[in-house]
Amino acid sequence: AAPSCRYDVEGSYAGRSLDVFASSVSGGEQRRRVATVCQKEAAVGPDVFRLVVLPGFDPSLAMAVVILLDQMNAS
């Protein structure tokens, strides 16, 4: 069986400044940053951002988190 994992998102999506953390809940909680969303340098608008996914984390899951946050913050 795959180990249980919890994902926490902290920061401000509207400000394009947040981190995604994975926490292993089996055998003691171990928290590590797995992805970061930040403003892109020389951005031309608020919809431009940079997604950094660290090795070992599924990029499609990171993008799914971004899409969900975008839908939750849609005006």
mmCIF file of the C-alpha atoms, coordinates in Angstrom:
data_MODEL
# 
_entry.id   MODEL 
# 
loop_
_atom_site.group_PDB 
_atom_site.id 
_atom_site.type_symbol 
_atom_site.label_atom_id 
_atom_site.label_alt_id 
_atom_site.label_comp_id 
_atom_site.label_asym_id 
_atom_site.label_entity_id 
_atom_site.label_seq_id 
_atom_site.pdbx_PDB_ins_code 
_atom_site.Cartn_x 
_atom_site.Cartn_y 
_atom_site.Cartn_z 
_atom_site.occupancy 
_atom_site.B_iso_or_equiv 
_atom_site.pdbx_formal_charge 
_atom_site.auth_seq_id 
_atom_site.auth_comp_id 
_atom_site.auth_asym_id 
_atom_site.auth_atom_id 
_atom_site.pdbx_PDB_model_num 
ATOM 1  C CA . ALA A 1 1  ? 0.000   0.000  0.000   1.00 0.00 ? 1  ALA A CA 1 
ATOM 2  C CA . ALA A 1 2  ? 1.177   3.523  -0.776  1.00 0.00 ? 2  ALA A CA 1 
ATOM 3  C CA . PRO A 1 3  ? 2.042   5.717  2.213   1.00 0.00 ? 3  PRO A CA 1 
ATOM 4  C CA . SER A 1 4  ? -0.539  8.303  3.177   1.00 0.00 ? 4  SER A CA 1 
ATOM 5  C CA . CYS A 1 5  ? 0.291   11.862 2.228   1.00 0.00 ? 5  CYS A CA 1 
ATOM 6  C CA . ARG A 1 6  ? -1.327  15.216 2.978   1.00 0.00 ? 6  ARG A CA 1 
ATOM 7  C CA . TYR A 1 7  ? -0.821  18.356 0.904   1.00 0.00 ? 7  TYR A CA 1 
ATOM 8  C CA . ASP A 1 8  ? -0.941  21.843 2.415   1.00 0.00 ? 8  ASP A CA 1 
ATOM 9  C CA . VAL A 1 9  ? -0.999  25.053 0.383   1.00 0.00 ? 9  VAL A CA 1 
ATOM 10 C CA . GLU A 1 10 ? 0.203   28.192 2.152   1.00 0.00 ? 10 GLU A CA 1 
ATOM 11 C CA . GLY A 1 11 ? 0.430   31.770 0.923   1.00 0.00 ? 11 GLY A CA 1 
ATOM 12 C CA . SER A 1 12 ? -1.567  34.057 -1.338  1.00 0.00 ? 12 SER A CA 1 
ATOM 13 C CA . TYR A 1 13 ? -2.758  32.770 -4.692  1.00 0.00 ? 13 TYR A CA 1 
ATOM 14 C CA . ALA A 1 14 ? -4.006  36.240 -5.655  1.00 0.00 ? 14 ALA A CA 1 
ATOM 15 C CA . GLY A 1 15 ? -0.498  37.556 -4.949  1.00 0.00 ? 15 GLY A CA 1 
ATOM 16 C CA . ARG A 1 16 ? 1.052   34.610 -6.805  1.00 0.00 ? 16 ARG A CA 1 
ATOM 17 C CA . SER A 1 17 ? 3.134   33.723 -3.776  1.00 0.00 ? 17 SER A CA 1 
ATOM 18 C CA . LEU A 1 18 ? 2.484   30.300 -2.279  1.00 0.00 ? 18 LEU A CA 1 
ATOM 19 C CA . ASP A 1 19 ? 4.090   26.986 -1.427  1.00 0.00 ? 19 ASP A CA 1 
ATOM 20 C CA . VAL A 1 20 ? 2.774   23.424 -1.590  1.00 0.00 ? 20 VAL A CA 1 
ATOM 21 C CA . PHE A 1 21 ? 3.949   21.103 1.190   1.00 0.00 ? 21 PHE A CA 1 
ATOM 22 C CA . ALA A 1 22 ? 3.634   17.317 1.369   1.00 0.00 ? 22 ALA A CA 1 
ATOM 23 C CA . SER A 1 23 ? 3.375   15.682 4.774   1.00 0.00 ? 23 SER A CA 1 
ATOM 24 C CA . SER A 1 24 ? 3.842   11.978 5.292   1.00 0.00 ? 24 SER A CA 1 
ATOM 25 C CA . VAL A 1 25 ? 1.356   10.877 7.940   1.00 0.00 ? 25 VAL A CA 1 
ATOM 26 C CA . SER A 1 26 ? 2.644   7.342  8.390   1.00 0.00 ? 26 SER A CA 1 
ATOM 27 C CA . GLY A 1 27 ? 5.457   6.766  10.851  1.00 0.00 ? 27 GLY A CA 1 
ATOM 28 C CA . GLY A 1 28 ? 5.685   10.338 12.115  1.00 0.00 ? 28 GLY A CA 1 
ATOM 29 C CA . GLU A 1 29 ? 4.850   13.468 10.189  1.00 0.00 ? 29 GLU A CA 1 
ATOM 30 C CA . GLN A 1 30 ? 7.590   14.684 7.866   1.00 0.00 ? 30 GLN A CA 1 
ATOM 31 C CA . ARG A 1 31 ? 6.836   17.922 5.978   1.00 0.00 ? 31 ARG A CA 1 
ATOM 32 C CA . ARG A 1 32 ? 8.657   19.067 2.846   1.00 0.00 ? 32 ARG A CA 1 
ATOM 33 C CA . ARG A 1 33 ? 8.070   21.720 0.176   1.00 0.00 ? 33 ARG A CA 1 
ATOM 34 C CA . VAL A 1 34 ? 7.213   20.085 -3.154  1.00 0.00 ? 34 VAL A CA 1 
ATOM 35 C CA . ALA A 1 35 ? 6.149   23.038 -5.322  1.00 0.00 ? 35 ALA A CA 1 
ATOM 36 C CA . THR A 1 36 ? 6.141   26.835 -5.360  1.00 0.00 ? 36 THR A CA 1 
ATOM 37 C CA . VAL A 1 37 ? 4.044   29.370 -7.259  1.00 0.00 ? 37 VAL A CA 1 
ATOM 38 C CA . CYS A 1 38 ? 5.597   32.813 -7.582  1.00 0.00 ? 38 CYS A CA 1 
ATOM 39 C CA . GLN A 1 39 ? 5.352   35.941 -9.698  1.00 0.00 ? 39 GLN A CA 1 
ATOM 40 C CA . LYS A 1 40 ? 7.359   35.722 -12.857 1.00 0.00 ? 40 LYS A CA 1 
ATOM 41 C CA . GLU A 1 41 ? 10.083  38.282 -13.333 1.00 0.00 ? 41 GLU A CA 1 
ATOM 42 C CA . ALA A 1 42 ? 9.073   41.021 -15.804 1.00 0.00 ? 42 ALA A CA 1 
ATOM 43 C CA . ALA A 1 43 ? 5.466   39.786 -15.785 1.00 0.00 ? 43 ALA A CA 1 
ATOM 44 C CA . VAL A 1 44 ? 3.060   41.504 -18.133 1.00 0.00 ? 44 VAL A CA 1 
ATOM 45 C CA . GLY A 1 45 ? -0.073  40.804 -16.109 1.00 0.00 ? 45 GLY A CA 1 
ATOM 46 C CA . PRO A 1 46 ? -1.526  39.114 -13.040 1.00 0.00 ? 46 PRO A CA 1 
ATOM 47 C CA . ASP A 1 47 ? -2.168  35.857 -14.928 1.00 0.00 ? 47 ASP A CA 1 
ATOM 48 C CA . VAL A 1 48 ? 1.547   35.282 -15.515 1.00 0.00 ? 48 VAL A CA 1 
ATOM 49 C CA . PHE A 1 49 ? 3.294   33.228 -12.838 1.00 0.00 ? 49 PHE A CA 1 
ATOM 50 C CA . ARG A 1 50 ? 6.015   30.643 -12.409 1.00 0.00 ? 50 ARG A CA 1 
ATOM 51 C CA . LEU A 1 51 ? 5.384   27.114 -11.095 1.00 0.00 ? 51 LEU A CA 1 
ATOM 52 C CA . VAL A 1 52 ? 8.453   25.357 -9.678  1.00 0.00 ? 52 VAL A CA 1 
ATOM 53 C CA . VAL A 1 53 ? 8.029   21.619 -9.044  1.00 0.00 ? 53 VAL A CA 1 
ATOM 54 C CA . LEU A 1 54 ? 10.753  19.900 -7.047  1.00 0.00 ? 54 LEU A CA 1 
ATOM 55 C CA . PRO A 1 55 ? 12.118  16.475 -8.053  1.00 0.00 ? 55 PRO A CA 1 
ATOM 56 C CA . GLY A 1 56 ? 9.984   13.563 -6.929  1.00 0.00 ? 56 GLY A CA 1 
ATOM 57 C CA . PHE A 1 57 ? 6.655   15.435 -7.084  1.00 0.00 ? 57 PHE A CA 1 
ATOM 58 C CA . ASP A 1 58 ? 4.214   14.821 -9.930  1.00 0.00 ? 58 ASP A CA 1 
ATOM 59 C CA . PRO A 1 59 ? 4.026   17.961 -12.134 1.00 0.00 ? 59 PRO A CA 1 
ATOM 60 C CA . SER A 1 60 ? 0.450   17.134 -13.166 1.00 0.00 ? 60 SER A CA 1 
ATOM 61 C CA . LEU A 1 61 ? -0.632  17.139 -9.503  1.00 0.00 ? 61 LEU A CA 1 
ATOM 62 C CA . ALA A 1 62 ? 1.121   20.498 -8.983  1.00 0.00 ? 62 ALA A CA 1 
ATOM 63 C CA . MET A 1 63 ? -0.689  21.963 -12.000 1.00 0.00 ? 63 MET A CA 1 
ATOM 64 C CA . ALA A 1 64 ? -3.993  20.517 -10.747 1.00 0.00 ? 64 ALA A CA 1 
ATOM 65 C CA . VAL A 1 65 ? -3.490  22.421 -7.478  1.00 0.00 ? 65 VAL A CA 1 
ATOM 66 C CA . VAL A 1 66 ? -2.891  25.635 -9.466  1.00 0.00 ? 66 VAL A CA 1 
ATOM 67 C CA . ILE A 1 67 ? -6.023  25.074 -11.580 1.00 0.00 ? 67 ILE A CA 1 
ATOM 68 C CA . LEU A 1 68 ? -8.138  24.422 -8.479  1.00 0.00 ? 68 LEU A CA 1 
ATOM 69 C CA . LEU A 1 69 ? -6.811  27.564 -6.783  1.00 0.00 ? 69 LEU A CA 1 
ATOM 70 C CA . ASP A 1 70 ? -7.511  29.561 -9.933  1.00 0.00 ? 70 ASP A CA 1 
ATOM 71 C CA . GLN A 1 71 ? -11.110 28.296 -10.007 1.00 0.00 ? 71 GLN A CA 1 
ATOM 72 C CA . MET A 1 72 ? -11.553 29.081 -6.304  1.00 0.00 ? 72 MET A CA 1 
ATOM 73 C CA . ASN A 1 73 ? -10.216 32.621 -6.791  1.00 0.00 ? 73 ASN A CA 1 
ATOM 74 C CA . ALA A 1 74 ? -12.013 33.411 -10.064 1.00 0.00 ? 74 ALA A CA 1 
ATOM 75 C CA . SER A 1 75 ? -13.826 36.742 -9.988  1.00 0.00 ? 75 SER A CA 1 
# 
